[in-house]
mmCIF file with all atom_site columns, C-alpha atoms in Angstrom:
data_model
loop_
_atom_site.group_PDB
_atom_site.id
_atom_site.type_symbol
_atom_site.label_atom_id
_atom_site.label_alt_id
_atom_site.label_comp_id
_atom_site.label_asym_id
_atom_site.label_entity_id
_atom_site.label_seq_id
_atom_site.pdbx_PDB_ins_code
_atom_site.Cartn_x
_atom_site.Cartn_y
_atom_site.Cartn_z
_atom_site.occupancy
_atom_site.B_iso_or_equiv
_atom_site.pdbx_formal_charge
_atom_site.auth_seq_id
_atom_site.auth_comp_id
_atom_site.auth_asym_id
_atom_site.auth_atom_id
_atom_site.pdbx_PDB_model_num
ATOM 1   C CA . MET A 1 1   ? -3.532  11.526  -20.313 1.00 0.00 ? 655 MET A CA 1
ATOM 2   C CA . PRO A 1 2   ? -0.424  10.117  -18.748 1.00 0.00 ? 656 PRO A CA 1
ATOM 3   C CA . VAL A 1 3   ? 1.672   10.576  -15.362 1.00 0.00 ? 657 VAL A CA 1
ATOM 4   C CA . ASP A 1 4   ? 3.036   14.178  -15.907 1.00 0.00 ? 658 ASP A CA 1
ATOM 5   C CA . GLY A 1 5   ? 3.572   16.887  -12.782 1.00 0.00 ? 659 GLY A CA 1
ATOM 6   C CA . PRO A 1 6   ? 2.456   16.596  -9.274  1.00 0.00 ? 660 PRO A CA 1
ATOM 7   C CA . GLN A 1 7   ? 0.683   13.969  -7.946  1.00 0.00 ? 661 GLN A CA 1
ATOM 8   C CA . TYR A 1 8   ? -2.421  13.251  -5.469  1.00 0.00 ? 662 TYR A CA 1
ATOM 9   C CA . PRO A 1 9   ? -1.656  10.382  -3.088  1.00 0.00 ? 663 PRO A CA 1
ATOM 10  C CA . VAL A 1 10  ? -4.377  8.079   -2.324  1.00 0.00 ? 664 VAL A CA 1
ATOM 11  C CA . ASN A 1 11  ? -5.103  4.390   -0.615  1.00 0.00 ? 665 ASN A CA 1
ATOM 12  C CA . LEU A 1 12  ? -7.508  2.778   -2.630  1.00 0.00 ? 666 LEU A CA 1
ATOM 13  C CA . VAL A 1 13  ? -9.911  -0.177  -0.906  1.00 0.00 ? 667 VAL A CA 1
ATOM 14  C CA . LEU A 1 14  ? -8.645  -3.141  -3.468  1.00 0.00 ? 668 LEU A CA 1
ATOM 15  C CA . ARG A 1 15  ? -11.195 -5.493  -1.473  1.00 0.00 ? 669 ARG A CA 1
ATOM 16  C CA . GLY A 1 16  ? -14.054 -6.996  -3.579  1.00 0.00 ? 670 GLY A CA 1
ATOM 17  C CA . ARG A 1 17  ? -12.782 -5.321  -6.582  1.00 0.00 ? 671 ARG A CA 1
ATOM 18  C CA . SER A 1 18  ? -11.519 -6.654  -9.950  1.00 0.00 ? 672 SER A CA 1
ATOM 19  C CA . VAL A 1 19  ? -7.926  -6.104  -10.414 1.00 0.00 ? 673 VAL A CA 1
ATOM 20  C CA . LEU A 1 20  ? -6.257  -6.703  -13.712 1.00 0.00 ? 674 LEU A CA 1
ATOM 21  C CA . VAL A 1 21  ? -2.389  -7.341  -13.920 1.00 0.00 ? 675 VAL A CA 1
ATOM 22  C CA . VAL A 1 22  ? -1.101  -8.512  -17.588 1.00 0.00 ? 676 VAL A CA 1
ATOM 23  C CA . GLY A 1 23  ? 2.419   -9.796  -17.754 1.00 0.00 ? 677 GLY A CA 1
ATOM 24  C CA . GLY A 1 24  ? 3.739   -12.952 -15.408 1.00 0.00 ? 678 GLY A CA 1
ATOM 25  C CA . GLY A 1 25  ? 7.281   -12.228 -15.067 1.00 0.00 ? 679 GLY A CA 1
ATOM 26  C CA . PRO A 1 26  ? 9.295   -11.735 -11.788 1.00 0.00 ? 680 PRO A CA 1
ATOM 27  C CA . VAL A 1 27  ? 8.456   -7.629  -12.358 1.00 0.00 ? 681 VAL A CA 1
ATOM 28  C CA . ALA A 1 28  ? 4.327   -8.496  -12.167 1.00 0.00 ? 682 ALA A CA 1
ATOM 29  C CA . THR A 1 29  ? 4.983   -11.434 -9.571  1.00 0.00 ? 683 THR A CA 1
ATOM 30  C CA . SER A 1 30  ? 6.284   -8.490  -7.049  1.00 0.00 ? 684 SER A CA 1
ATOM 31  C CA . LYS A 1 31  ? 3.256   -6.282  -8.201  1.00 0.00 ? 685 LYS A CA 1
ATOM 32  C CA . VAL A 1 32  ? 0.774   -9.047  -7.535  1.00 0.00 ? 686 VAL A CA 1
ATOM 33  C CA . GLU A 1 33  ? 2.378   -9.664  -3.953  1.00 0.00 ? 687 GLU A CA 1
ATOM 34  C CA . GLY A 1 34  ? 1.921   -5.364  -3.444  1.00 0.00 ? 688 GLY A CA 1
ATOM 35  C CA . LEU A 1 35  ? -1.821  -5.794  -4.460  1.00 0.00 ? 689 LEU A CA 1
ATOM 36  C CA . LEU A 1 36  ? -2.402  -9.035  -2.082  1.00 0.00 ? 690 LEU A CA 1
ATOM 37  C CA . ASP A 1 37  ? -1.051  -6.746  0.397   1.00 0.00 ? 691 ASP A CA 1
ATOM 38  C CA . GLY A 1 38  ? -3.133  -4.324  -0.387  1.00 0.00 ? 692 GLY A CA 1
ATOM 39  C CA . GLY A 1 39  ? -6.224  -6.294  -0.047  1.00 0.00 ? 693 GLY A CA 1
ATOM 40  C CA . ALA A 1 40  ? -7.048  -7.039  -3.720  1.00 0.00 ? 694 ALA A CA 1
ATOM 41  C CA . ASP A 1 41  ? -8.779  -10.578 -3.009  1.00 0.00 ? 695 ASP A CA 1
ATOM 42  C CA . ARG A 1 42  ? -10.331 -10.520 -7.379  1.00 0.00 ? 696 ARG A CA 1
ATOM 43  C CA . LEU A 1 43  ? -7.038  -11.029 -8.709  1.00 0.00 ? 697 LEU A CA 1
ATOM 44  C CA . LEU A 1 44  ? -6.357  -11.908 -11.989 1.00 0.00 ? 698 LEU A CA 1
ATOM 45  C CA . VAL A 1 45  ? -3.177  -12.305 -13.913 1.00 0.00 ? 699 VAL A CA 1
ATOM 46  C CA . VAL A 1 46  ? -2.673  -12.746 -17.709 1.00 0.00 ? 700 VAL A CA 1
ATOM 47  C CA . ALA A 1 47  ? 0.413   -13.738 -19.432 1.00 0.00 ? 701 ALA A CA 1
ATOM 48  C CA . PRO A 1 48  ? 1.460   -16.964 -21.626 1.00 0.00 ? 702 PRO A CA 1
ATOM 49  C CA . ASP A 1 49  ? 3.718   -17.843 -18.928 1.00 0.00 ? 703 ASP A CA 1
ATOM 50  C CA . VAL A 1 50  ? 4.294   -17.044 -15.319 1.00 0.00 ? 704 VAL A CA 1
ATOM 51  C CA . THR A 1 51  ? 6.491   -17.662 -12.525 1.00 0.00 ? 705 THR A CA 1
ATOM 52  C CA . ASP A 1 52  ? 6.704   -20.579 -10.124 1.00 0.00 ? 706 ASP A CA 1
ATOM 53  C CA . ASP A 1 53  ? 5.807   -18.064 -7.766  1.00 0.00 ? 707 ASP A CA 1
ATOM 54  C CA . LEU A 1 54  ? 2.969   -17.119 -9.413  1.00 0.00 ? 708 LEU A CA 1
ATOM 55  C CA . GLN A 1 55  ? 1.475   -20.296 -10.272 1.00 0.00 ? 709 GLN A CA 1
ATOM 56  C CA . ALA A 1 56  ? 1.745   -21.556 -6.568  1.00 0.00 ? 710 ALA A CA 1
ATOM 57  C CA . LEU A 1 57  ? -0.571  -18.406 -5.316  1.00 0.00 ? 711 LEU A CA 1
ATOM 58  C CA . ALA A 1 58  ? -2.708  -20.008 -7.835  1.00 0.00 ? 712 ALA A CA 1
ATOM 59  C CA . ASP A 1 59  ? -2.594  -23.478 -7.325  1.00 0.00 ? 713 ASP A CA 1
ATOM 60  C CA . ASP A 1 60  ? -3.464  -22.368 -3.922  1.00 0.00 ? 714 ASP A CA 1
ATOM 61  C CA . GLY A 1 61  ? -6.667  -20.188 -5.047  1.00 0.00 ? 715 GLY A CA 1
ATOM 62  C CA . ILE A 1 62  ? -5.083  -16.559 -4.117  1.00 0.00 ? 716 ILE A CA 1
ATOM 63  C CA . VAL A 1 63  ? -5.498  -15.183 -7.603  1.00 0.00 ? 717 VAL A CA 1
ATOM 64  C CA . ALA A 1 64  ? -7.025  -16.610 -10.853 1.00 0.00 ? 718 ALA A CA 1
ATOM 65  C CA . ILE A 1 65  ? -4.101  -17.126 -13.665 1.00 0.00 ? 719 ILE A CA 1
ATOM 66  C CA . GLU A 1 66  ? -5.355  -17.380 -17.542 1.00 0.00 ? 720 GLU A CA 1
ATOM 67  C CA . ARG A 1 67  ? -2.641  -18.590 -19.654 1.00 0.00 ? 721 ARG A CA 1
ATOM 68  C CA . ARG A 1 68  ? -2.844  -16.221 -22.692 1.00 0.00 ? 722 ARG A CA 1
ATOM 69  C CA . PRO A 1 69  ? -1.749  -13.039 -24.546 1.00 0.00 ? 723 PRO A CA 1
ATOM 70  C CA . TYR A 1 70  ? -3.352  -9.546  -23.294 1.00 0.00 ? 724 TYR A CA 1
ATOM 71  C CA . ALA A 1 71  ? -6.867  -9.392  -25.279 1.00 0.00 ? 725 ALA A CA 1
ATOM 72  C CA . SER A 1 72  ? -7.840  -6.248  -25.962 1.00 0.00 ? 726 SER A CA 1
ATOM 73  C CA . PRO A 1 73  ? -10.122 -4.457  -24.774 1.00 0.00 ? 727 PRO A CA 1
ATOM 74  C CA . GLU A 1 74  ? -10.582 -6.434  -21.547 1.00 0.00 ? 728 GLU A CA 1
ATOM 75  C CA . ALA A 1 75  ? -8.661  -3.994  -19.666 1.00 0.00 ? 729 ALA A CA 1
ATOM 76  C CA . ALA A 1 76  ? -12.485 -1.904  -18.908 1.00 0.00 ? 730 ALA A CA 1
ATOM 77  C CA . GLU A 1 77  ? -13.638 -4.468  -17.584 1.00 0.00 ? 731 GLU A CA 1
ATOM 78  C CA . HIS A 1 78  ? -11.853 -4.313  -14.408 1.00 0.00 ? 732 HIS A CA 1
ATOM 79  C CA . ARG A 1 79  ? -11.379 -1.687  -11.451 1.00 0.00 ? 733 ARG A CA 1
ATOM 80  C CA . LEU A 1 80  ? -7.678  -0.824  -11.295 1.00 0.00 ? 734 LEU A CA 1
ATOM 81  C CA . VAL A 1 81  ? -5.142  -2.501  -14.143 1.00 0.00 ? 735 VAL A CA 1
ATOM 82  C CA . VAL A 1 82  ? -1.347  -2.996  -13.479 1.00 0.00 ? 736 VAL A CA 1
ATOM 83  C CA . THR A 1 83  ? 1.030   -4.147  -16.771 1.00 0.00 ? 737 THR A CA 1
ATOM 84  C CA . ALA A 1 84  ? 4.524   -5.413  -16.788 1.00 0.00 ? 738 ALA A CA 1
ATOM 85  C CA . THR A 1 85  ? 5.254   -7.375  -20.064 1.00 0.00 ? 739 THR A CA 1
ATOM 86  C CA . SER A 1 86  ? 8.388   -7.102  -21.518 1.00 0.00 ? 740 SER A CA 1
ATOM 87  C CA . ASP A 1 87  ? 6.443   -5.993  -24.790 1.00 0.00 ? 741 ASP A CA 1
ATOM 88  C CA . PRO A 1 88  ? 5.951   -1.915  -24.691 1.00 0.00 ? 742 PRO A CA 1
ATOM 89  C CA . ASP A 1 89  ? 3.213   -2.487  -27.453 1.00 0.00 ? 743 ASP A CA 1
ATOM 90  C CA . VAL A 1 90  ? 1.351   -4.761  -25.241 1.00 0.00 ? 744 VAL A CA 1
ATOM 91  C CA . ASN A 1 91  ? 1.647   -2.165  -22.383 1.00 0.00 ? 745 ASN A CA 1
ATOM 92  C CA . HIS A 1 92  ? 0.693   0.664   -24.568 1.00 0.00 ? 746 HIS A CA 1
ATOM 93  C CA . GLN A 1 93  ? -2.444  -0.805  -25.772 1.00 0.00 ? 747 GLN A CA 1
ATOM 94  C CA . VAL A 1 94  ? -3.594  -1.483  -22.119 1.00 0.00 ? 748 VAL A CA 1
ATOM 95  C CA . PHE A 1 95  ? -2.826  1.818   -20.676 1.00 0.00 ? 749 PHE A CA 1
ATOM 96  C CA . LEU A 1 96  ? -5.209  3.286   -24.293 1.00 0.00 ? 750 LEU A CA 1
ATOM 97  C CA . ASP A 1 97  ? -7.921  0.616   -23.184 1.00 0.00 ? 751 ASP A CA 1
ATOM 98  C CA . ALA A 1 98  ? -7.761  1.219   -19.432 1.00 0.00 ? 752 ALA A CA 1
ATOM 99  C CA . ASP A 1 99  ? -7.575  4.952   -19.622 1.00 0.00 ? 753 ASP A CA 1
ATOM 100 C CA . ALA A 1 100 ? -10.199 5.325   -22.236 1.00 0.00 ? 754 ALA A CA 1
ATOM 101 C CA . ALA A 1 101 ? -12.649 3.650   -19.711 1.00 0.00 ? 755 ALA A CA 1
ATOM 102 C CA . GLY A 1 102 ? -11.765 5.486   -17.422 1.00 0.00 ? 756 GLY A CA 1
ATOM 103 C CA . VAL A 1 103 ? -9.427  2.356   -15.138 1.00 0.00 ? 757 VAL A CA 1
ATOM 104 C CA . TRP A 1 104 ? -7.095  3.831   -13.340 1.00 0.00 ? 758 TRP A CA 1
ATOM 105 C CA . VAL A 1 105 ? -3.565  2.013   -14.960 1.00 0.00 ? 759 VAL A CA 1
ATOM 106 C CA . ASN A 1 106 ? 0.061   1.717   -14.044 1.00 0.00 ? 760 ASN A CA 1
ATOM 107 C CA . SER A 1 107 ? 2.970   0.224   -16.481 1.00 0.00 ? 761 SER A CA 1
ATOM 108 C CA . ALA A 1 108 ? 6.372   -0.813  -14.519 1.00 0.00 ? 762 ALA A CA 1
ATOM 109 C CA . ASP A 1 109 ? 8.952   1.612   -14.779 1.00 0.00 ? 763 ASP A CA 1
ATOM 110 C CA . ASP A 1 110 ? 7.013   3.048   -18.174 1.00 0.00 ? 764 ASP A CA 1
ATOM 111 C CA . PRO A 1 111 ? 5.044   6.516   -16.489 1.00 0.00 ? 765 PRO A CA 1
ATOM 112 C CA . ALA A 1 112 ? 4.338   7.408   -19.792 1.00 0.00 ? 766 ALA A CA 1
ATOM 113 C CA . ASN A 1 113 ? 1.939   4.768   -19.956 1.00 0.00 ? 767 ASN A CA 1
ATOM 114 C CA . CYS A 1 114 ? 0.477   5.705   -16.369 1.00 0.00 ? 768 CYS A CA 1
ATOM 115 C CA . THR A 1 115 ? -2.550  7.465   -14.891 1.00 0.00 ? 769 THR A CA 1
ATOM 116 C CA . PHE A 1 116 ? -1.333  6.438   -11.491 1.00 0.00 ? 770 PHE A CA 1
ATOM 117 C CA . THR A 1 117 ? 2.410   5.792   -10.155 1.00 0.00 ? 771 THR A CA 1
ATOM 118 C CA . LEU A 1 118 ? 2.692   3.157   -7.450  1.00 0.00 ? 772 LEU A CA 1
ATOM 119 C CA . PRO A 1 119 ? 5.117   4.254   -3.978  1.00 0.00 ? 773 PRO A CA 1
ATOM 120 C CA . ALA A 1 120 ? 7.925   2.165   -2.303  1.00 0.00 ? 774 ALA A CA 1
ATOM 121 C CA . ARG A 1 121 ? 6.131   0.915   0.966   1.00 0.00 ? 775 ARG A CA 1
ATOM 122 C CA . VAL A 1 122 ? 6.779   -0.129  4.728   1.00 0.00 ? 776 VAL A CA 1
ATOM 123 C CA . ARG A 1 123 ? 3.967   -1.971  6.096   1.00 0.00 ? 777 ARG A CA 1
ATOM 124 C CA . ARG A 1 124 ? 4.301   -2.487  9.634   1.00 0.00 ? 778 ARG A CA 1
ATOM 125 C CA . GLY A 1 125 ? 0.498   -4.105  10.670  1.00 0.00 ? 779 GLY A CA 1
ATOM 126 C CA . THR A 1 126 ? -1.906  -1.329  10.295  1.00 0.00 ? 780 THR A CA 1
ATOM 127 C CA . LEU A 1 127 ? 1.133   1.084   9.394   1.00 0.00 ? 781 LEU A CA 1
ATOM 128 C CA . LEU A 1 128 ? 1.872   2.335   6.006   1.00 0.00 ? 782 LEU A CA 1
ATOM 129 C CA . VAL A 1 129 ? 4.965   4.530   5.056   1.00 0.00 ? 783 VAL A CA 1
ATOM 130 C CA . THR A 1 130 ? 5.080   4.941   1.695   1.00 0.00 ? 784 THR A CA 1
ATOM 131 C CA . VAL A 1 131 ? 7.596   7.045   -0.373  1.00 0.00 ? 785 VAL A CA 1
ATOM 132 C CA . ALA A 1 132 ? 7.078   8.444   -3.933  1.00 0.00 ? 786 ALA A CA 1
ATOM 133 C CA . THR A 1 133 ? 9.476   9.966   -6.690  1.00 0.00 ? 787 THR A CA 1
ATOM 134 C CA . GLY A 1 134 ? 6.665   11.051  -9.498  1.00 0.00 ? 788 GLY A CA 1
ATOM 135 C CA . GLY A 1 135 ? 7.906   7.792   -11.304 1.00 0.00 ? 789 GLY A CA 1
ATOM 136 C CA . HIS A 1 136 ? 10.907  10.019  -11.397 1.00 0.00 ? 790 HIS A CA 1
ATOM 137 C CA . SER A 1 137 ? 13.364  7.723   -9.537  1.00 0.00 ? 791 SER A CA 1
ATOM 138 C CA . PRO A 1 138 ? 11.980  4.326   -8.411  1.00 0.00 ? 792 PRO A CA 1
ATOM 139 C CA . ALA A 1 139 ? 15.576  3.760   -7.437  1.00 0.00 ? 793 ALA A CA 1
ATOM 140 C CA . LEU A 1 140 ? 15.443  5.974   -5.027  1.00 0.00 ? 794 LEU A CA 1
ATOM 141 C CA . ALA A 1 141 ? 12.273  5.553   -3.823  1.00 0.00 ? 795 ALA A CA 1
ATOM 142 C CA . THR A 1 142 ? 13.561  1.846   -3.468  1.00 0.00 ? 796 THR A CA 1
ATOM 143 C CA . TRP A 1 143 ? 16.462  2.877   -1.339  1.00 0.00 ? 797 TRP A CA 1
ATOM 144 C CA . LEU A 1 144 ? 14.666  5.380   0.879   1.00 0.00 ? 798 LEU A CA 1
ATOM 145 C CA . ARG A 1 145 ? 11.893  2.017   1.964   1.00 0.00 ? 799 ARG A CA 1
ATOM 146 C CA . ARG A 1 146 ? 15.392  0.086   2.572   1.00 0.00 ? 800 ARG A CA 1
ATOM 147 C CA . ARG A 1 147 ? 16.083  2.593   4.998   1.00 0.00 ? 801 ARG A CA 1
ATOM 148 C CA . PHE A 1 148 ? 12.845  3.457   6.628   1.00 0.00 ? 802 PHE A CA 1
ATOM 149 C CA . GLU A 1 149 ? 12.540  -0.218  6.982   1.00 0.00 ? 803 GLU A CA 1
ATOM 150 C CA . GLU A 1 150 ? 15.559  -0.522  9.347   1.00 0.00 ? 804 GLU A CA 1
ATOM 151 C CA . GLU A 1 151 ? 13.490  2.237   11.447  1.00 0.00 ? 805 GLU A CA 1
ATOM 152 C CA . PHE A 1 152 ? 10.300  0.889   11.509  1.00 0.00 ? 806 PHE A CA 1
ATOM 153 C CA . GLY A 1 153 ? 9.863   -2.059  13.684  1.00 0.00 ? 807 GLY A CA 1
ATOM 154 C CA . PRO A 1 154 ? 7.358   -4.343  15.024  1.00 0.00 ? 808 PRO A CA 1
ATOM 155 C CA . GLU A 1 155 ? 6.938   -1.843  17.831  1.00 0.00 ? 809 GLU A CA 1
ATOM 156 C CA . TYR A 1 156 ? 5.329   1.249   15.462  1.00 0.00 ? 810 TYR A CA 1
ATOM 157 C CA . ASP A 1 157 ? 2.173   -1.345  14.871  1.00 0.00 ? 811 ASP A CA 1
ATOM 158 C CA . ALA A 1 158 ? 1.734   -1.857  18.064  1.00 0.00 ? 812 ALA A CA 1
ATOM 159 C CA . LEU A 1 159 ? 1.812   2.218   18.693  1.00 0.00 ? 813 LEU A CA 1
ATOM 160 C CA . VAL A 1 160 ? -0.767  2.265   16.090  1.00 0.00 ? 814 VAL A CA 1
ATOM 161 C CA . GLU A 1 161 ? -3.217  -0.610  17.959  1.00 0.00 ? 815 GLU A CA 1
ATOM 162 C CA . LEU A 1 162 ? -2.189  1.341   21.275  1.00 0.00 ? 816 LEU A CA 1
ATOM 163 C CA . LEU A 1 163 ? -3.460  4.861   19.799  1.00 0.00 ? 817 LEU A CA 1
ATOM 164 C CA . SER A 1 164 ? -6.300  3.272   18.411  1.00 0.00 ? 818 SER A CA 1
ATOM 165 C CA . ALA A 1 165 ? -7.413  1.637   21.272  1.00 0.00 ? 819 ALA A CA 1
ATOM 166 C CA . GLU A 1 166 ? -7.635  4.428   23.700  1.00 0.00 ? 820 GLU A CA 1
ATOM 167 C CA . ARG A 1 167 ? -9.203  6.897   20.716  1.00 0.00 ? 821 ARG A CA 1
ATOM 168 C CA . GLU A 1 168 ? -11.823 4.177   20.872  1.00 0.00 ? 822 GLU A CA 1
ATOM 169 C CA . SER A 1 169 ? -12.419 3.982   24.375  1.00 0.00 ? 823 SER A CA 1
ATOM 170 C CA . ILE A 1 170 ? -12.606 7.747   24.285  1.00 0.00 ? 824 ILE A CA 1
ATOM 171 C CA . LYS A 1 171 ? -15.315 7.895   21.763  1.00 0.00 ? 825 LYS A CA 1
ATOM 172 C CA . ALA A 1 172 ? -17.081 5.363   23.319  1.00 0.00 ? 826 ALA A CA 1
ATOM 173 C CA . GLN A 1 173 ? -17.387 7.435   26.574  1.00 0.00 ? 827 GLN A CA 1
ATOM 174 C CA . GLY A 1 174 ? -18.974 10.093  24.596  1.00 0.00 ? 828 GLY A CA 1
ATOM 175 C CA . ARG A 1 175 ? -16.230 12.470  25.075  1.00 0.00 ? 829 ARG A CA 1
ATOM 176 C CA . SER A 1 176 ? -14.535 14.119  21.838  1.00 0.00 ? 830 SER A CA 1
ATOM 177 C CA . THR A 1 177 ? -10.901 12.714  20.595  1.00 0.00 ? 831 THR A CA 1
ATOM 178 C CA . GLU A 1 178 ? -10.017 16.126  19.003  1.00 0.00 ? 832 GLU A CA 1
ATOM 179 C CA . GLY A 1 179 ? -8.150  18.649  21.121  1.00 0.00 ? 833 GLY A CA 1
ATOM 180 C CA . LEU A 1 180 ? -5.921  16.265  23.334  1.00 0.00 ? 834 LEU A CA 1
ATOM 181 C CA . LYS A 1 181 ? -2.506  15.865  23.569  1.00 0.00 ? 835 LYS A CA 1
ATOM 182 C CA . TRP A 1 182 ? -2.037  13.178  21.650  1.00 0.00 ? 836 TRP A CA 1
ATOM 183 C CA . GLN A 1 183 ? 1.196   14.827  19.762  1.00 0.00 ? 837 GLN A CA 1
ATOM 184 C CA . GLU A 1 184 ? 2.499   15.474  23.552  1.00 0.00 ? 838 GLU A CA 1
ATOM 185 C CA . ALA A 1 185 ? 1.777   11.713  24.338  1.00 0.00 ? 839 ALA A CA 1
ATOM 186 C CA . LEU A 1 186 ? 4.113   10.603  21.115  1.00 0.00 ? 840 LEU A CA 1
ATOM 187 C CA . ASP A 1 187 ? 6.846   12.707  21.868  1.00 0.00 ? 841 ASP A CA 1
ATOM 188 C CA . ALA A 1 188 ? 6.664   11.588  25.846  1.00 0.00 ? 842 ALA A CA 1
ATOM 189 C CA . GLY A 1 189 ? 8.431   8.622   25.005  1.00 0.00 ? 843 GLY A CA 1
ATOM 190 C CA . LEU A 1 190 ? 5.296   6.108   24.083  1.00 0.00 ? 844 LEU A CA 1
ATOM 191 C CA . LEU A 1 191 ? 7.662   4.449   21.114  1.00 0.00 ? 845 LEU A CA 1
ATOM 192 C CA . ASP A 1 192 ? 10.681  3.811   23.206  1.00 0.00 ? 846 ASP A CA 1
ATOM 193 C CA . LEU A 1 193 ? 8.294   1.803   25.859  1.00 0.00 ? 847 LEU A CA 1
ATOM 194 C CA . LEU A 1 194 ? 7.172   -0.238  23.076  1.00 0.00 ? 848 LEU A CA 1
ATOM 195 C CA . ARG A 1 195 ? 9.992   -1.048  22.003  1.00 0.00 ? 849 ARG A CA 1
ATOM 196 C CA . ALA A 1 196 ? 10.721  -2.586  25.918  1.00 0.00 ? 850 ALA A CA 1
ATOM 197 C CA . ASP A 1 197 ? 8.013   -4.040  25.689  1.00 0.00 ? 851 ASP A CA 1
ATOM 198 C CA . ARG A 1 198 ? 6.549   -2.165  28.356  1.00 0.00 ? 852 ARG A CA 1
ATOM 199 C CA . ARG A 1 199 ? 2.933   -1.314  27.587  1.00 0.00 ? 853 ARG A CA 1
ATOM 200 C CA . THR A 1 200 ? 1.475   -1.544  30.918  1.00 0.00 ? 854 THR A CA 1
ATOM 201 C CA . GLU A 1 201 ? 3.613   1.884   31.397  1.00 0.00 ? 855 GLU A CA 1
ATOM 202 C CA . ALA A 1 202 ? 2.815   3.139   27.812  1.00 0.00 ? 856 ALA A CA 1
ATOM 203 C CA . LEU A 1 203 ? -0.873  3.233   28.346  1.00 0.00 ? 857 LEU A CA 1
ATOM 204 C CA . GLU A 1 204 ? -0.522  4.625   31.812  1.00 0.00 ? 858 GLU A CA 1
ATOM 205 C CA . LEU A 1 205 ? 1.610   7.854   30.096  1.00 0.00 ? 859 LEU A CA 1
ATOM 206 C CA . LEU A 1 206 ? -0.384  8.550   27.563  1.00 0.00 ? 860 LEU A CA 1
ATOM 207 C CA . ARG A 1 207 ? -3.854  8.407   29.595  1.00 0.00 ? 861 ARG A CA 1
ATOM 208 C CA . SER A 1 208 ? -1.664  10.580  31.908  1.00 0.00 ? 862 SER A CA 1
ATOM 209 C CA . CYS A 1 209 ? -0.626  13.018  29.027  1.00 0.00 ? 863 CYS A CA 1
ATOM 210 C CA . LEU A 1 210 ? -4.444  12.762  27.781  1.00 0.00 ? 864 LEU A CA 1
ATOM 211 C CA . SER A 1 211 ? -6.392  13.407  30.504  1.00 0.00 ? 865 SER A CA 1
ATOM 212 C CA . SER A 1 212 ? -4.016  17.283  31.252  1.00 0.00 ? 866 SER A CA 1
ATOM 213 C CA . SER A 1 213 ? -5.562  18.228  28.290  1.00 0.00 ? 867 SER A CA 1
ATOM 214 C CA . SER A 1 214 ? -7.798  21.176  28.160  1.00 0.00 ? 868 SER A CA 1
ATOM 215 C CA . GLY A 1 215 ? -11.021 19.738  26.724  1.00 0.00 ? 869 GLY A CA 1
#
C-alpha cells in the first residue's frame, strides 16, 4: 500500500545493504548524497544520464553507476529503493516491483508511489534531527530544517560526545545509568559551556549533577 495516514519513524542501518537509486538528475543526486550521509556503502545508480556530481562519486568509487533505463523487476534485488526520474511511468513501475518484493521504496515528491517518506534532516556529527510532514508538504519540512540548522551548531555534537562518554564510564563501573539526573544536567547549562569551549567545566557540572542523583 502507498503512504496513507500516520507513519512510524525509524532510522535504517544501510551499511552493507544494497541500495538502488533510479534516476540521475539533480533530485536523484540529492537523494544519493543523503543516503551516503546515512551510511549507505553499496549504492547503485541506474539512469541513462547522470549529473557531473554523480559521475564524480562513481569516479571515486563511492557509488556504482549503470547508464541505462530501469529494467523491471530489478528493484526486487535490493534492500532499499529510491526513484527520482521525470517519468511517472518509470517511477510507478519501480514502486510496483519493489512493493511486490517487500522492498521499501520512496519516490521523490510522489507519496502515492512510496512505502516510506524521507524527512528533512539536520546532522551534527552523531546527532540527527528530522522533520517530517508525512509527505504532505516537503517544502514546510525543508523550511523547518533550515530554521533548525541555525540553532544546532557544533556544540550539539560536542554535547552528544560528552554525555555518551560519561554514560559509558558509568556503565564500565558496573553502575546503572538509569535514574540519574541527566535532564537536570542538561537544564543546568551544559550547552552554554560547550558553546564557549569550556569542556572541562561542562564535564564537572555534568558529574556534579549526576552524583547528586538518587541511586
